[in-house]
Amino acid sequence: MISNIPLMIVPLIVFNLVIAGLAGVGGADPWATQLYSVQMLSGGIWRMTLGDLMIVLSLALLFFEIMKSTRTSNASVVDHLLSTFVFVAFLVEFLLVPSASHSLFFILMAMAFFDILAGFTVSLRSAGRDVNFR
C-alpha cells in the first residue's frame, strides 16, 4: 500500500514547509538562497540555489514515478488516481495561495501533470499488449 503513495507529493510538502518558514530558510524569496558556487574552468561561476536543487530532486522523483507506472497490476489504478489528486492539490494551491505563484511551483505542478500523462499513457499502451484473443 505504501508503494501507491505518489512521490510527487514530496515536492508539494517541501515547498509548503519552506514557504511556511518551517525548513529554516527565510527571506523574501527562500528559493533564491544560494547553497554553493563552483569556479568553472572557463572562468564562470556556477551557482546552485535551493530552487535549482528542488527541481533536480523533483525530476528524480518524477523518474521513479514513471518507473512505477510501468507496473501492470490493479494497484496502478489507485496510483493514477492518487497522482491525479496530487496534481489537483498543486493546481488549487497555485491558483489560490499567493506564495505559490512562483515559477518553481509552476514547474513542480507541470511535473505532476506529466506524471499523470505518462502514467496513463504507459498503462494504456501496456494494457493494449495484454489482450489475448483465444
Coordinates of C-alpha atoms in Angstrom, one line a residue:
M1 CA 0.0 0.0 0.0
I2 CA 2.8 2.4 0.7
S3 CA 4.1 1.9 -2.8
N4 CA 0.9 3.5 -4.1
I5 CA 1.7 6.9 -2.5
P6 CA 2.6 9.3 -5.3
L7 CA 6.2 10.5 -4.9
M8 CA 5.3 14.0 -6.3
I9 CA 3.6 14.8 -3.0
V10 CA 7.1 15.2 -1.5
P11 CA 7.9 18.4 -3.5
L12 CA 4.5 19.7 -2.6
I13 CA 5.1 19.2 1.1
V14 CA 8.7 20.5 1.0
F15 CA 7.6 23.6 -0.9
N16 CA 4.9 24.4 1.7
L17 CA 7.3 23.8 4.6
V18 CA 9.9 26.2 3.1
I19 CA 7.3 28.8 2.3
A20 CA 5.8 28.5 5.9
G21 CA 9.3 29.0 7.3
L22 CA 9.5 25.6 8.9
A23 CA 12.6 24.5 7.0
G24 CA 14.9 27.1 8.5
V25 CA 15.2 29.1 5.2
G26 CA 14.0 32.7 5.4
G27 CA 14.0 35.8 3.3
A28 CA 11.8 37.4 0.7
D29 CA 12.4 34.5 -1.7
P30 CA 13.7 31.5 0.1
W31 CA 14.1 29.6 -3.2
A32 CA 16.8 32.1 -4.4
T33 CA 19.0 31.1 -1.4
Q34 CA 22.4 30.2 -2.8
L35 CA 23.6 26.8 -1.5
Y36 CA 27.0 26.8 -3.0
S37 CA 29.0 28.0 -6.0
V38 CA 31.8 26.4 -8.0
Q39 CA 34.5 28.2 -10.1
M40 CA 34.5 26.6 -13.5
L41 CA 37.5 26.0 -15.8
S42 CA 36.0 28.6 -18.2
G43 CA 36.2 31.3 -15.5
G44 CA 32.5 31.4 -14.9
I45 CA 30.8 30.7 -11.6
W46 CA 28.1 28.0 -11.4
R47 CA 25.7 28.7 -8.5
M48 CA 23.2 26.2 -7.1
T49 CA 20.2 27.7 -5.4
L50 CA 17.6 26.0 -3.3
G51 CA 15.1 26.2 -6.1
D52 CA 17.5 24.5 -8.5
L53 CA 18.1 21.7 -6.0
M54 CA 14.3 21.3 -5.6
I55 CA 13.9 20.9 -9.4
V56 CA 16.6 18.3 -9.6
L57 CA 15.2 16.3 -6.8
S58 CA 11.7 16.5 -8.2
L59 CA 13.0 15.3 -11.6
A60 CA 14.5 12.3 -9.8
L61 CA 11.1 11.6 -8.1
L62 CA 9.3 12.0 -11.5
F63 CA 11.6 9.4 -12.9
F64 CA 10.7 6.9 -10.2
E65 CA 7.0 7.8 -10.6
I66 CA 7.2 6.9 -14.3
M67 CA 9.0 3.7 -13.4
K68 CA 6.2 2.9 -11.0
S69 CA 3.6 3.4 -13.8
T70 CA 5.1 0.5 -15.8
R71 CA 3.6 -1.9 -13.3
T72 CA 0.7 -3.9 -14.6
S73 CA -1.5 -4.6 -11.7
N74 CA -4.8 -3.4 -10.2
A75 CA -2.8 -1.2 -7.8
S76 CA -1.8 1.0 -10.7
V77 CA -5.3 2.4 -11.0
V78 CA -5.1 3.6 -7.4
D79 CA -1.7 5.0 -8.1
H80 CA -3.0 7.0 -11.0
L81 CA -5.9 8.3 -9.0
L82 CA -3.7 9.4 -6.2
S83 CA -1.4 11.1 -8.6
T84 CA -4.4 13.0 -10.1
F85 CA -5.3 14.2 -6.6
V86 CA -1.7 15.5 -6.1
F87 CA -2.0 17.4 -9.3
V88 CA -5.3 18.9 -8.3
A89 CA -3.7 19.9 -5.0
F90 CA -0.9 21.6 -6.9
L91 CA -3.4 23.4 -9.2
V92 CA -5.7 24.6 -6.4
E93 CA -2.7 25.9 -4.4
F94 CA -1.2 27.6 -7.5
L95 CA -4.5 29.4 -8.2
L96 CA -5.5 30.3 -4.6
V97 CA -2.3 30.7 -2.5
P98 CA -0.3 33.9 -3.1
S99 CA 3.1 32.4 -2.1
A100 CA 2.5 29.6 -4.6
S101 CA 2.5 32.0 -7.5
H102 CA 6.2 31.2 -8.1
S103 CA 7.8 29.8 -11.2
L104 CA 9.3 27.0 -9.2
F105 CA 5.9 25.9 -8.0
F106 CA 4.6 26.1 -11.6
I107 CA 7.4 23.8 -12.8
L108 CA 6.6 21.4 -10.0
M109 CA 2.9 21.5 -11.0
A110 CA 3.9 20.8 -14.6
M111 CA 5.9 17.7 -13.4
A112 CA 2.9 16.4 -11.5
F113 CA 0.8 16.9 -14.7
F114 CA 3.4 15.0 -16.8
D115 CA 3.4 12.3 -14.2
I116 CA -0.4 11.8 -14.8
L117 CA 0.1 11.9 -18.6
A118 CA 3.0 9.4 -18.5
G119 CA 1.2 7.1 -16.1
F120 CA -2.0 6.9 -18.1
T121 CA -0.1 6.6 -21.4
V122 CA 2.1 3.8 -20.2
S123 CA -0.8 2.0 -18.7
L124 CA -2.9 2.2 -21.8
R125 CA 0.0 1.1 -24.0
S126 CA 0.7 -1.9 -21.8
A127 CA -3.0 -2.8 -21.5
G128 CA -3.3 -3.0 -25.3
R129 CA -0.5 -5.6 -25.3
D130 CA -2.0 -7.7 -22.6
V131 CA -5.2 -8.5 -24.6
N132 CA -5.5 -12.2 -25.6
F133 CA -8.0 -13.4 -28.2
R134 CA -8.4 -17.2 -27.9

